[in-house]
Amino acid sequence: MTEDGPKGQAPEPAGGPVAEPTTEPAAEPADQDVAAPEVWHRVHPLTPILESFGVLVGIFIAAAYGLQNFAQAAIENLARGDDVDLGFAGWLRTHPLVILSGVGGLVLILLITALFSWLAWRVMGYRIDSESIYYRRGLLSKKLRKARLDRVQSIDLQQKLLPRLLGMAELVFDVAGGTDSNISLKYLSKKRAEGLRDELLAAVREKKQGAHQGERTPTSGVSAAAVPGTPSNAVGAPAGTEPGAPGEAEATGAPGDSGAEPAIDRSVPERRDDSIGVRLSKRLGSLAEGASAEAEFSINELLAPYNVSADVSDEGEIVRVPVHRVVVSSLLKTETIISVLAVLIVIAAAIVLLSMGLTEAFIPVLVAVIPGLFAAFSAFRKNLDNANFVVKLGENGLAVNHGLVSTSRKVIPLDRLQAVCLHQPLLWRWAGWWKVEYNIASAGGSGETNILLPVGDIDQALLMVGLALPDPQMPDGVSAASLVRSAMYDRKSEDPQAESAETLFHGQPRSSRLVDPLVWKRRAYVVTGSLLVLRMGVLDRRVDFVPHVRVQSMSYHQGPLMRALGLGTVAVHSTAGPIDPRVTHQSVDDAKRFFSEHSDRTRLARQRYDEEARRAKEGRP
């Protein structure tokens, strides 16, 4: 969690790791009995300027807008055959002292800005002790933030365009405890940021290793005591778990590529409901150089139910998405196409007005193209953040690097994934591309993207889904690959076992066609030994996967129209994210039956999962 401390007052320290030399007193050796003095380390001197860069861009845009109005008026005058009215510019030419005063004022503003930035930099800094990391800032309004090391979930290294050009980076601490609990430490030199990241991950590892001693696991589960007989009933989250977390039986450390606390508790043997990626990490431990052959054999063995294989490089790389695929897929997204069509329509309208001789209306209409161009560029640039998307096997999960203009490095802890989905926009069908997203038990940030795969073929999609989910525990005669392909393509699946897989799905009743006229035939769900699989969408295909042990709670809903049609919907609650699993518009009897049976199923799965961990920690078979 993060805490705001008293203004201008630092908390009591306990010493910290090695850091950059500063002009402040050095910390006493850690082995002394006396407490070490506070040692605050400063960030890069350009940090205040980079943080206020948005204001400078705003000023530039305002100046450009004024220049654009002047240019528009000049073009209109020239189109009518009139002289260009210089106005204020002509007046300035006859008053040079005004120009000198303006230049002097601008220089003064720059000097004041530089002084303010220097003073702001002097009070910015960070400090690390054995318990927490502290970050202070603010010249007029002082602010001190604290993040406990045992609450840190991950430490990501990010580089936006300008800091990247200047050789600087930002450290983002994902801290459990709320949506505003993350800490962003910016900016440091890239070398220093990487070194500090390794030091902090090692500190987190040491802290959590001590916390795991004597840890006990509570029994938890989803209660099915309340049978839905009213329009809305809910089943509470598993007892003894924090929101979005699977329970104390599962250690969740701070993931990282090197020197990190294992996010996966290897003191607990493989469990049937562990995701395949977690089981792989437990088998391989720390992936050393040259272990790619062993990793490839293990991953292909575990992914055999999905009928896919992975080529693991010497560095542990399993997926690489080429830039051109990200670019093409971005152009084929709905928001990009709508923006481009809007621009083309406005340009066509401007040309028509010009051909009709309406020159006064031509220029304003043509200027209206600018917002459309900005919208199209924004939609396109957002997708380019996933260019150079590379996934590597790590000891704590999947290490992901991505970014073309701005780069980011993060680790996805597979033992904290709560739900996974496959998504295929309409225009991606010709290429057979899919996108993979997830929900995770973490506070996260509002700007974070929960993406396992931005765009990939079906083999890459099945690979990522397989790593993120447990063995589906299919009945005899149907493979996991057949089930997933039927969920993706429904009756159009060409899998040899497609017909058998299709019989496992429970579709919507015919009465639901009034509320779902387009999708009622495709929407369906299937329950396997470890997963709930939901098939949705007609134009944009979508498949959601929710492991039984990750269900937080359930609720039953029936509105007036659904009551009249004899329909009900069951929401299977997950953590916050792009996935909102729902078994929609089933008959009342089927919905209530699913509610009751799935509540028991998830409760028993959670109890069994925690009991296996408890026995392992107590040394019992």
Coordinates of C-alpha atoms in Angstrom, one line a residue:
M1 CA 0.0 0.0 0.0
T2 CA 1.0 3.6 -0.2
E3 CA 0.7 6.1 2.6
D4 CA 0.9 9.9 2.5
G5 CA 3.2 11.1 5.3
P6 CA 3.2 14.5 7.1
K7 CA 4.1 17.3 4.9
G8 CA 7.8 18.0 5.0
Q9 CA 8.5 15.2 7.5
A10 CA 10.1 11.9 6.6
P11 CA 9.4 8.6 8.3
E12 CA 12.0 6.9 10.4
P13 CA 14.4 5.0 8.3
A14 CA 16.3 1.8 8.8
G15 CA 19.1 2.1 6.2
G16 CA 18.9 1.2 2.6
P17 CA 20.8 -0.5 -0.3
V18 CA 23.7 1.0 -2.2
A19 CA 22.6 4.0 -4.2
E20 CA 24.0 6.9 -6.2
P21 CA 26.5 9.2 -4.4
T22 CA 24.8 12.3 -3.1
T23 CA 25.9 15.4 -1.2
E24 CA 23.9 14.2 1.8
P25 CA 25.4 12.1 4.6
A26 CA 26.1 8.5 3.8
A27 CA 24.3 5.7 5.5
E28 CA 26.0 3.9 8.4
P29 CA 26.9 0.3 7.9
A30 CA 24.0 -2.0 8.3
D31 CA 25.7 -4.2 10.9
Q32 CA 25.9 -1.4 13.5
D33 CA 23.4 -1.3 16.3
V34 CA 22.5 2.4 15.9
A35 CA 19.9 3.4 13.3
A36 CA 21.3 4.7 10.0
P37 CA 20.6 8.3 9.1
E38 CA 18.2 9.1 6.3
V39 CA 19.8 9.0 2.9
W40 CA 17.7 10.6 0.2
H41 CA 18.7 10.1 -3.4
R42 CA 17.8 12.6 -6.1
V43 CA 16.3 11.8 -9.4
H44 CA 17.6 13.0 -12.8
P45 CA 17.9 16.8 -13.0
L46 CA 15.7 17.0 -16.1
T47 CA 12.7 15.3 -14.3
P48 CA 10.8 18.6 -13.5
I49 CA 11.2 19.8 -17.1
L50 CA 10.0 16.4 -18.5
E51 CA 7.0 16.4 -16.1
S52 CA 6.0 19.9 -17.2
F53 CA 6.5 19.1 -20.9
G54 CA 2.8 18.7 -21.3
V55 CA 2.3 22.3 -20.3
L56 CA 4.8 23.4 -22.9
V57 CA 3.1 21.4 -25.6
G58 CA -0.2 23.0 -24.6
I59 CA 1.3 26.5 -25.0
F60 CA 2.7 25.4 -28.4
I61 CA -0.7 24.1 -29.5
A62 CA -2.4 27.4 -28.4
A63 CA 0.2 29.4 -30.4
A64 CA -0.3 27.1 -33.4
Y65 CA -4.1 27.6 -33.1
G66 CA -3.6 31.3 -33.3
L67 CA -1.3 31.0 -36.3
Q68 CA -3.8 28.7 -37.9
N69 CA -6.5 31.3 -37.6
F70 CA -4.2 33.9 -39.1
A71 CA -3.4 31.6 -42.0
Q72 CA -7.0 30.8 -42.6
A73 CA -7.9 34.5 -42.8
A74 CA -5.0 35.1 -45.1
I75 CA -6.0 32.3 -47.4
E76 CA -9.6 33.5 -47.5
N77 CA -8.5 37.0 -48.4
L78 CA -6.3 35.7 -51.2
A79 CA -9.1 33.5 -52.5
R80 CA -11.3 36.6 -52.8
G81 CA -8.5 38.6 -54.4
D82 CA -8.0 40.9 -51.4
D83 CA -4.8 41.9 -49.8
V84 CA -3.7 40.1 -46.7
D85 CA -4.5 42.1 -43.5
L86 CA -1.3 41.9 -41.5
G87 CA -3.1 43.8 -38.6
F88 CA -1.2 43.3 -35.4
A89 CA 2.0 42.1 -37.2
G90 CA 2.2 45.4 -39.1
W91 CA 1.7 47.4 -35.9
L92 CA 4.5 45.5 -34.2
R93 CA 6.9 46.3 -37.1
T94 CA 6.5 50.0 -36.3
H95 CA 7.1 49.6 -32.6
P96 CA 10.4 47.7 -32.1
L97 CA 10.4 48.5 -28.3
V98 CA 7.4 46.3 -27.9
I99 CA 9.2 43.4 -29.6
L100 CA 12.2 43.8 -27.4
S101 CA 9.9 43.9 -24.3
G102 CA 8.2 40.7 -25.5
V103 CA 11.6 39.0 -26.0
G104 CA 12.8 40.1 -22.6
G105 CA 9.6 38.9 -20.9
L106 CA 10.0 35.6 -22.6
V107 CA 13.6 35.2 -21.4
L108 CA 12.5 36.2 -17.9
I109 CA 9.8 33.5 -18.0
L110 CA 12.3 31.0 -19.1
L111 CA 14.7 31.9 -16.3
I112 CA 12.0 31.8 -13.7
T113 CA 10.9 28.4 -15.1
A114 CA 14.5 27.1 -14.9
L115 CA 14.8 28.3 -11.3
F116 CA 11.5 26.8 -10.3
S117 CA 12.5 23.5 -11.9
W118 CA 15.9 23.5 -10.1
L119 CA 14.2 24.1 -6.7
A120 CA 11.6 21.4 -7.5
W121 CA 14.4 19.0 -8.4
R122 CA 16.2 19.7 -5.1
V123 CA 13.2 18.5 -3.0
M124 CA 12.5 15.4 -5.2
G125 CA 14.0 12.2 -4.1
Y126 CA 13.6 8.6 -3.0
R127 CA 14.8 6.5 -0.1
I128 CA 14.8 2.8 0.6
D129 CA 15.0 0.9 3.8
S130 CA 14.4 -2.7 4.8
E131 CA 10.6 -2.2 5.0
S132 CA 9.5 0.3 2.4
I133 CA 10.4 2.7 -0.4
Y134 CA 9.7 6.4 0.1
Y135 CA 9.2 9.0 -2.6
R136 CA 8.9 12.7 -1.9
R137 CA 8.2 15.7 -4.2
G138 CA 6.5 19.1 -4.2
L139 CA 7.9 22.6 -3.8
L140 CA 4.9 24.5 -2.6
S141 CA 2.7 21.5 -1.7
K142 CA 4.9 18.8 -0.3
K143 CA 3.9 15.1 -0.7
L144 CA 5.5 12.0 0.7
R145 CA 4.5 8.5 -0.5
K146 CA 5.4 5.2 1.0
A147 CA 5.1 1.7 -0.4
R148 CA 5.7 -1.4 1.7
L149 CA 8.0 -3.9 0.0
D150 CA 5.9 -6.8 1.0
R151 CA 3.0 -5.3 -0.9
V152 CA 4.8 -4.7 -4.1
Q153 CA 3.5 -6.9 -6.9
S154 CA 5.8 -5.9 -9.7
I155 CA 8.3 -3.3 -10.8
D156 CA 8.0 -2.2 -14.4
L157 CA 10.6 -0.2 -16.3
Q158 CA 9.0 2.2 -18.8
Q159 CA 10.6 4.6 -21.3
K160 CA 8.4 7.2 -23.1
L161 CA 9.7 8.8 -26.3
L162 CA 11.5 11.9 -24.9
P163 CA 13.0 10.2 -21.8
R164 CA 14.1 7.3 -24.1
L165 CA 15.9 9.7 -26.4
L166 CA 17.6 11.3 -23.4
G167 CA 18.6 7.9 -22.0
M168 CA 16.2 8.0 -19.0
A169 CA 13.6 5.6 -17.7
E170 CA 10.8 5.4 -15.2
L171 CA 10.2 2.8 -12.5
V172 CA 6.5 1.9 -11.8
F173 CA 5.7 0.0 -8.6
D174 CA 2.5 -2.0 -8.8
V175 CA 1.4 -2.1 -5.2
A176 CA -1.6 -4.0 -3.8
G177 CA -4.0 -1.9 -1.8
G178 CA -6.2 0.2 -4.2
T179 CA -6.4 1.9 -7.5
D180 CA -4.2 4.9 -6.3
S181 CA -1.6 2.9 -4.5
N182 CA 1.0 2.6 -7.3
I183 CA 4.2 4.7 -7.1
S184 CA 5.9 6.1 -10.2
L185 CA 9.6 6.9 -9.7
K186 CA 10.8 9.2 -12.5
Y187 CA 13.1 9.9 -14.0
L188 CA 16.5 8.0 -13.6
S189 CA 19.2 7.2 -16.0
K190 CA 18.4 4.0 -17.7
K191 CA 21.5 2.2 -16.2
R192 CA 20.6 3.5 -12.7
A193 CA 16.9 2.5 -13.1
E194 CA 17.9 -1.1 -14.2
G195 CA 20.3 -1.4 -11.3
L196 CA 17.8 0.0 -8.7
R197 CA 15.1 -2.3 -10.1
D198 CA 17.4 -5.3 -9.4
E199 CA 18.2 -4.1 -5.9
L200 CA 14.6 -3.5 -5.0
L201 CA 13.5 -6.9 -6.4
A202 CA 16.1 -8.5 -4.3
A203 CA 14.9 -6.6 -1.3
V204 CA 11.3 -7.6 -2.0
R205 CA 12.5 -11.2 -2.3
E206 CA 14.2 -11.1 1.1
K207 CA 11.2 -9.5 2.7
K208 CA 8.7 -12.0 1.4
Q209 CA 10.9 -15.0 2.1
G210 CA 10.7 -13.9 5.8
A211 CA 7.0 -13.3 5.6
H212 CA 6.4 -16.8 4.2
Q213 CA 7.8 -18.5 7.3
G214 CA 5.0 -20.0 9.4
E215 CA 2.3 -18.9 6.9
R216 CA -1.0 -20.7 7.3
T217 CA -3.6 -21.1 4.6
P218 CA -7.3 -20.5 5.4
T219 CA -10.0 -22.6 3.9
S220 CA -12.1 -20.6 1.6
G221 CA -14.8 -21.1 -1.0
V222 CA -17.9 -19.8 -2.6
S223 CA -21.0 -20.4 -0.6
A224 CA -24.1 -21.6 -2.4
A225 CA -26.4 -21.3 0.5
A226 CA -28.6 -18.7 -1.2
V227 CA -30.6 -20.2 -4.0
P228 CA -31.7 -17.4 -6.4
G229 CA -35.4 -16.9 -6.1
T230 CA -35.5 -13.2 -6.3
P231 CA -34.5 -10.8 -9.1
S232 CA -31.0 -10.4 -7.6
N233 CA -29.0 -12.7 -5.4
A234 CA -25.3 -12.8 -4.7
V235 CA -22.9 -15.3 -3.4
G236 CA -20.0 -13.8 -1.4
A237 CA -16.3 -14.0 -2.2
P238 CA -14.3 -16.8 -0.7
A239 CA -13.7 -16.4 3.0
G240 CA -10.2 -15.5 4.0
T241 CA -9.2 -14.0 0.7
E242 CA -8.5 -10.4 -0.2
P243 CA -10.5 -9.0 -3.1
G244 CA -9.0 -10.4 -6.3
A245 CA -6.6 -12.7 -4.6
P246 CA -6.7 -16.5 -4.7
G247 CA -6.0 -17.0 -1.1
E248 CA -3.0 -17.0 1.2
A249 CA -2.0 -20.5 0.1
E250 CA -0.5 -18.9 -3.0
A251 CA 2.6 -16.7 -2.5
T252 CA 2.6 -13.7 -4.8
G253 CA 5.9 -11.9 -4.9
A254 CA 7.2 -9.2 -6.9
P255 CA 8.0 -10.6 -10.4
G256 CA 11.0 -9.6 -12.3
D257 CA 13.5 -10.8 -14.9
S258 CA 16.4 -11.1 -12.5
G259 CA 17.0 -11.2 -8.8
A260 CA 13.2 -11.2 -8.1
E261 CA 11.3 -12.9 -5.4
P262 CA 9.5 -15.9 -7.0
A263 CA 5.9 -14.9 -7.6
I264 CA 5.2 -18.7 -7.5
D265 CA 5.5 -20.6 -4.2
R266 CA 7.7 -23.5 -5.2
S267 CA 7.4 -25.0 -1.7
V268 CA 4.0 -26.3 -2.9
P269 CA 4.2 -29.1 -5.5
E270 CA 2.2 -28.8 -8.8
R271 CA -1.5 -28.7 -8.3
R272 CA -4.1 -29.8 -10.8
D273 CA -5.7 -26.4 -10.9
D274 CA -2.4 -24.5 -11.3
S275 CA -2.1 -22.8 -14.7
I276 CA 0.2 -24.5 -17.1
G277 CA 2.6 -21.6 -16.9
V278 CA 2.8 -21.9 -13.1
R279 CA 3.4 -25.7 -13.4
L280 CA 6.1 -25.0 -16.0
S281 CA 7.8 -22.5 -13.6
K282 CA 7.8 -25.0 -10.8
R283 CA 9.4 -27.6 -13.0
L284 CA 12.1 -25.4 -14.4
G285 CA 12.8 -23.1 -11.5
S286 CA 15.1 -20.3 -12.5
L287 CA 15.6 -20.6 -16.3
A288 CA 19.3 -20.5 -16.9
E289 CA 21.1 -19.8 -20.1
G290 CA 21.2 -22.8 -22.4
A291 CA 18.1 -24.3 -20.8
S292 CA 15.9 -23.6 -23.8
A293 CA 15.8 -27.3 -24.8
E294 CA 14.6 -28.4 -21.4
A295 CA 12.0 -25.5 -21.4
E296 CA 10.8 -26.3 -24.9
F297 CA 10.3 -30.0 -24.0
S298 CA 8.5 -29.1 -20.8
I299 CA 6.2 -26.5 -22.3
N300 CA 5.3 -28.7 -25.2
E301 CA 4.5 -31.6 -22.9
L302 CA 2.2 -29.4 -20.7
L303 CA 0.6 -27.8 -23.8
A304 CA -0.1 -31.2 -25.5
P305 CA -3.9 -30.9 -24.7
Y306 CA -4.0 -27.7 -26.9
N307 CA -2.1 -29.4 -29.8
V308 CA 0.4 -26.6 -30.0
S309 CA 4.2 -26.4 -29.7
A310 CA 6.5 -23.6 -28.8
D311 CA 10.0 -22.8 -30.1
V312 CA 12.0 -21.5 -27.2
S313 CA 15.1 -19.4 -28.0
D314 CA 18.2 -19.5 -25.9
E315 CA 17.0 -16.3 -24.2
G316 CA 13.6 -18.0 -23.3
E317 CA 11.7 -16.1 -26.1
I318 CA 8.5 -17.9 -27.0
V319 CA 6.5 -15.3 -29.0
R320 CA 7.5 -12.3 -31.1
V321 CA 4.9 -10.2 -32.9
P322 CA 6.4 -8.4 -35.9
V323 CA 5.8 -4.7 -36.3
H324 CA 4.1 -4.9 -39.7
R325 CA 1.4 -7.2 -38.2
V326 CA 0.7 -4.7 -35.4
V327 CA 0.5 -1.9 -38.0
V328 CA -1.9 -3.8 -40.3
S329 CA -4.1 -5.0 -37.4
S330 CA -4.3 -1.5 -36.1
L331 CA -5.5 -0.2 -39.5
L332 CA -8.2 -2.9 -39.5
K333 CA -9.7 -1.9 -36.2
T334 CA -13.1 -0.3 -36.1
E335 CA -12.1 2.9 -34.4
T336 CA -9.3 3.5 -36.9
I337 CA -11.5 2.8 -39.9
I338 CA -14.3 5.1 -38.6
S339 CA -11.8 8.0 -38.1
V340 CA -10.3 7.6 -41.6
L341 CA -13.8 7.4 -43.1
A342 CA -14.8 10.6 -41.3
V343 CA -11.7 12.4 -42.6
L344 CA -12.4 11.2 -46.2
I345 CA -16.1 12.4 -46.0
V346 CA -15.1 15.8 -44.8
I347 CA -12.5 16.1 -47.6
A348 CA -15.0 15.0 -50.2
A349 CA -17.5 17.6 -48.8
A350 CA -14.8 20.3 -49.0
I351 CA -14.1 19.4 -52.7
V352 CA -17.8 19.5 -53.5
L353 CA -18.1 23.0 -52.0
L354 CA -15.1 24.2 -53.9
S355 CA -16.5 22.9 -57.2
M356 CA -19.7 24.7 -56.5
G357 CA -17.8 28.0 -56.1
L358 CA -18.5 28.3 -52.3
T359 CA -15.0 29.3 -51.4
E360 CA -16.1 30.9 -48.2
A361 CA -17.3 27.5 -46.9
F362 CA -14.4 25.5 -48.4
I363 CA -11.7 26.6 -46.0
P364 CA -13.7 26.1 -42.7
V365 CA -14.8 22.6 -43.8
L366 CA -11.2 21.7 -44.8
V367 CA -9.9 22.9 -41.4
A368 CA -12.5 20.5 -39.8
V369 CA -10.3 17.7 -41.1
I370 CA -7.7 18.4 -38.4
P371 CA -9.7 16.9 -35.5
G372 CA -10.4 13.8 -37.5
L373 CA -6.7 13.4 -38.4
F374 CA -5.8 13.7 -34.7
A375 CA -8.4 11.1 -33.8
A376 CA -7.2 8.6 -36.4
F377 CA -3.6 9.2 -35.4
S378 CA -4.4 8.7 -31.7
A379 CA -6.2 5.4 -32.4
F380 CA -3.3 4.2 -34.5
R381 CA -0.6 5.3 -32.1
K382 CA -2.4 3.6 -29.2
N383 CA -2.0 0.3 -31.0
L384 CA 1.6 1.0 -31.9
D385 CA 2.5 0.8 -28.2
N386 CA 2.3 -3.0 -28.7
A387 CA 4.8 -3.1 -31.5
N388 CA 7.9 -5.2 -31.0
F389 CA 5.9 -7.3 -28.6
V390 CA 8.1 -10.0 -27.2
V391 CA 7.2 -12.7 -24.6
K392 CA 9.9 -14.6 -22.7
L393 CA 9.8 -17.3 -20.2
G394 CA 10.9 -16.1 -16.7
E395 CA 11.1 -17.7 -13.3
N396 CA 8.2 -15.6 -12.1
G397 CA 5.9 -15.6 -15.1
L398 CA 6.0 -14.1 -18.6
A399 CA 8.4 -11.3 -19.2
V400 CA 6.9 -8.9 -21.8
N401 CA 8.7 -6.2 -23.7
H402 CA 6.8 -3.9 -26.1
G403 CA 6.8 -0.5 -27.6
L404 CA 8.0 1.3 -30.7
V405 CA 8.1 5.0 -29.7
S406 CA 7.9 4.4 -25.9
T407 CA 9.1 1.1 -24.5
S408 CA 7.9 -0.9 -21.5
R409 CA 9.1 -4.0 -19.7
K410 CA 6.9 -5.9 -17.3
V411 CA 6.4 -9.3 -15.9
I412 CA 2.9 -10.9 -15.9
P413 CA 2.6 -13.2 -12.8
L414 CA 0.7 -16.2 -14.2
D415 CA -0.4 -17.3 -10.7
R416 CA -2.4 -14.1 -10.3
L417 CA -4.4 -14.3 -13.5
Q418 CA -8.1 -14.5 -12.8
A419 CA -9.6 -14.8 -16.3
V420 CA -8.5 -14.9 -19.9
C421 CA -10.3 -14.0 -23.1
L422 CA -9.8 -14.4 -26.9
H423 CA -11.0 -11.6 -29.1
Q424 CA -11.2 -11.3 -32.9
P425 CA -12.5 -8.1 -34.6
L426 CA -14.5 -8.6 -37.8
L427 CA -11.8 -7.5 -40.2
W428 CA -9.2 -9.8 -38.6
R429 CA -10.9 -12.9 -39.9
W430 CA -9.2 -12.9 -43.3
A431 CA -5.8 -13.2 -41.6
G432 CA -7.0 -15.5 -38.8
W433 CA -5.7 -13.2 -36.1
W434 CA -6.7 -13.1 -32.4
K435 CA -6.0 -10.9 -29.4
V436 CA -5.5 -12.4 -25.9
E437 CA -6.4 -10.3 -22.7
Y438 CA -6.6 -11.1 -19.0
N439 CA -7.9 -10.0 -15.6
I440 CA -5.3 -9.9 -12.8
A441 CA -5.5 -9.8 -9.0
S442 CA -3.7 -6.4 -8.7
A443 CA -4.6 -2.8 -8.2
G444 CA -2.9 -1.8 -11.4
G445 CA -3.2 1.6 -12.9
S446 CA -5.9 3.2 -15.1
G447 CA -3.6 3.4 -18.0
E448 CA -2.4 -0.2 -17.9
T449 CA -3.2 -2.7 -20.7
N450 CA -4.0 -6.2 -19.8
I451 CA -2.7 -7.8 -22.9
L452 CA -1.1 -11.3 -23.2
L453 CA -1.0 -11.1 -27.0
P454 CA -1.9 -8.0 -29.1
V455 CA -2.3 -9.9 -32.3
G456 CA -1.3 -13.3 -33.4
D457 CA -2.3 -16.4 -35.3
I458 CA -4.3 -19.2 -33.8
D459 CA -1.3 -21.2 -32.7
Q460 CA 0.2 -18.2 -30.8
A461 CA -3.3 -17.5 -29.3
L462 CA -3.6 -21.1 -28.1
L463 CA -0.1 -21.0 -26.7
M464 CA -0.8 -17.9 -24.6
V465 CA -4.2 -19.2 -23.5
G466 CA -2.7 -22.5 -22.6
L467 CA 0.1 -21.0 -20.5
A468 CA -2.4 -18.7 -18.6
L469 CA -5.0 -21.5 -17.8
P470 CA -4.9 -24.8 -15.9
D471 CA -5.4 -28.1 -17.7
P472 CA -9.0 -27.9 -18.8
Q473 CA -9.7 -31.6 -17.6
M474 CA -11.7 -32.5 -20.6
P475 CA -14.0 -35.6 -20.9
D476 CA -12.7 -38.6 -22.9
G477 CA -13.0 -38.2 -26.7
V478 CA -12.6 -34.4 -26.7
S479 CA -9.3 -32.5 -26.6
A480 CA -8.8 -29.0 -25.2
A481 CA -7.8 -27.8 -28.7
S482 CA -11.1 -29.1 -30.1
L483 CA -13.1 -27.3 -27.4
V484 CA -11.3 -24.0 -27.8
R485 CA -11.6 -24.1 -31.6
S486 CA -15.3 -24.8 -31.3
A487 CA -15.6 -21.8 -28.9
M488 CA -13.7 -19.7 -31.4
Y489 CA -15.4 -20.7 -34.6
D490 CA -18.6 -22.5 -33.3
R491 CA -20.1 -24.7 -36.0
K492 CA -17.5 -23.5 -38.6
S493 CA -14.7 -25.3 -36.8
E494 CA -12.8 -27.7 -39.0
D495 CA -11.4 -29.7 -36.1
P496 CA -12.0 -33.5 -36.4
Q497 CA -13.6 -33.5 -32.9
A498 CA -15.6 -30.4 -33.5
E499 CA -19.0 -32.3 -33.5
S500 CA -18.2 -33.9 -30.2
A501 CA -17.0 -30.6 -28.7
E502 CA -20.1 -28.8 -29.9
T503 CA -22.4 -31.1 -27.9
L504 CA -20.7 -29.9 -24.7
F505 CA -22.0 -26.3 -25.2
H506 CA -25.2 -25.1 -23.6
G507 CA -26.8 -22.5 -25.9
Q508 CA -29.5 -19.9 -25.3
P509 CA -33.2 -20.9 -25.5
R510 CA -35.1 -19.9 -28.6
S511 CA -37.1 -17.4 -26.5
S512 CA -34.0 -15.3 -26.1
R513 CA -33.9 -14.4 -29.8
L514 CA -36.2 -11.4 -29.0
V515 CA -33.5 -9.8 -26.8
D516 CA -30.5 -11.2 -28.7
P517 CA -31.6 -11.4 -32.4
L518 CA -28.1 -11.6 -33.8
V519 CA -26.1 -13.6 -31.3
W520 CA -28.5 -16.0 -29.6
K521 CA -27.4 -18.9 -31.8
R522 CA -23.7 -18.4 -31.1
R523 CA -23.8 -17.5 -27.4
A524 CA -23.1 -20.6 -25.3
Y525 CA -21.1 -21.9 -22.4
V526 CA -19.4 -25.1 -21.3
V527 CA -18.1 -26.3 -18.0
T528 CA -15.1 -28.5 -17.8
G529 CA -13.3 -30.0 -14.8
S530 CA -11.4 -26.8 -14.2
L531 CA -12.8 -24.0 -16.5
L532 CA -16.0 -22.1 -17.4
V533 CA -15.8 -21.3 -21.1
L534 CA -18.1 -18.6 -22.6
R535 CA -18.7 -18.1 -26.3
M536 CA -20.0 -14.7 -27.4
G537 CA -20.2 -12.3 -30.4
V538 CA -21.1 -12.6 -34.0
L539 CA -19.3 -9.7 -35.7
D540 CA -16.6 -9.5 -33.1
R541 CA -15.9 -13.0 -31.9
R542 CA -15.0 -13.4 -28.2
V543 CA -14.3 -16.3 -25.9
D544 CA -13.9 -16.0 -22.1
F545 CA -12.2 -18.5 -19.8
V546 CA -12.7 -18.4 -16.0
P547 CA -10.9 -21.1 -13.8
H548 CA -13.2 -22.4 -11.1
V549 CA -10.6 -21.6 -8.4
R550 CA -10.5 -18.0 -9.4
V551 CA -14.2 -17.2 -9.1
Q552 CA -14.7 -14.4 -6.6
S553 CA -18.5 -14.5 -6.3
M554 CA -21.7 -15.0 -8.4
S555 CA -25.0 -13.2 -8.8
Y556 CA -28.3 -13.9 -10.4
H557 CA -30.3 -11.2 -12.3
Q558 CA -33.7 -11.1 -13.9
G559 CA -35.1 -7.8 -15.2
P560 CA -38.8 -7.1 -16.1
L561 CA -38.4 -8.1 -19.8
M562 CA -36.4 -11.2 -18.9
R563 CA -39.0 -12.2 -16.4
A564 CA -41.7 -11.9 -19.0
L565 CA -39.7 -14.1 -21.3
G566 CA -38.7 -16.6 -18.6
L567 CA -35.0 -15.8 -18.8
G568 CA -32.3 -15.2 -16.3
T569 CA -28.6 -14.2 -16.3
V570 CA -25.8 -15.3 -13.9
A571 CA -22.8 -13.0 -13.5
V572 CA -19.5 -14.8 -12.6
H573 CA -17.5 -12.1 -10.8
S574 CA -13.9 -11.7 -11.5
T575 CA -11.4 -8.9 -10.7
A576 CA -11.4 -5.6 -12.5
G577 CA -10.3 -5.8 -16.1
P578 CA -11.5 -6.2 -19.7
I579 CA -13.3 -9.5 -19.0
D580 CA -16.8 -9.5 -17.4
P581 CA -18.0 -13.1 -17.7
R582 CA -21.7 -13.7 -17.7
V583 CA -23.9 -16.7 -18.6
T584 CA -26.7 -14.7 -20.3
H585 CA -30.3 -15.2 -21.0
Q586 CA -30.8 -18.8 -20.1
S587 CA -34.2 -20.2 -19.1
V588 CA -35.0 -19.5 -15.4
D589 CA -34.6 -23.2 -14.5
D590 CA -31.3 -23.5 -16.3
A591 CA -29.9 -20.3 -14.9
K592 CA -30.8 -21.2 -11.3
R593 CA -29.4 -24.7 -11.8
F594 CA -26.2 -23.3 -13.1
F595 CA -26.0 -20.8 -10.3
S596 CA -26.4 -23.5 -7.6
E597 CA -24.1 -26.1 -9.2
H598 CA -21.4 -23.7 -10.2
S599 CA -21.3 -22.2 -6.7
D600 CA -20.7 -25.6 -5.2
R601 CA -18.2 -26.4 -7.9
T602 CA -16.1 -23.3 -7.3
R603 CA -16.3 -23.7 -3.6
L604 CA -15.0 -27.2 -3.6
A605 CA -12.3 -26.4 -6.2
R606 CA -11.1 -23.6 -3.9
Q607 CA -11.1 -25.8 -0.9
R608 CA -9.2 -28.5 -2.7
Y609 CA -6.7 -26.1 -4.1
D610 CA -5.9 -24.5 -0.7
E611 CA -5.9 -27.9 1.1
E612 CA -3.2 -29.1 -1.3
A613 CA -1.0 -26.1 -0.4
R614 CA -1.7 -26.6 3.3
R615 CA -0.6 -30.2 3.2
A616 CA 2.6 -29.4 1.3
K617 CA 3.5 -26.7 3.9
E618 CA 2.8 -29.0 6.8
G619 CA 4.8 -31.8 5.1
R620 CA 1.8 -34.1 4.8
P621 CA 1.1 -36.2 1.7

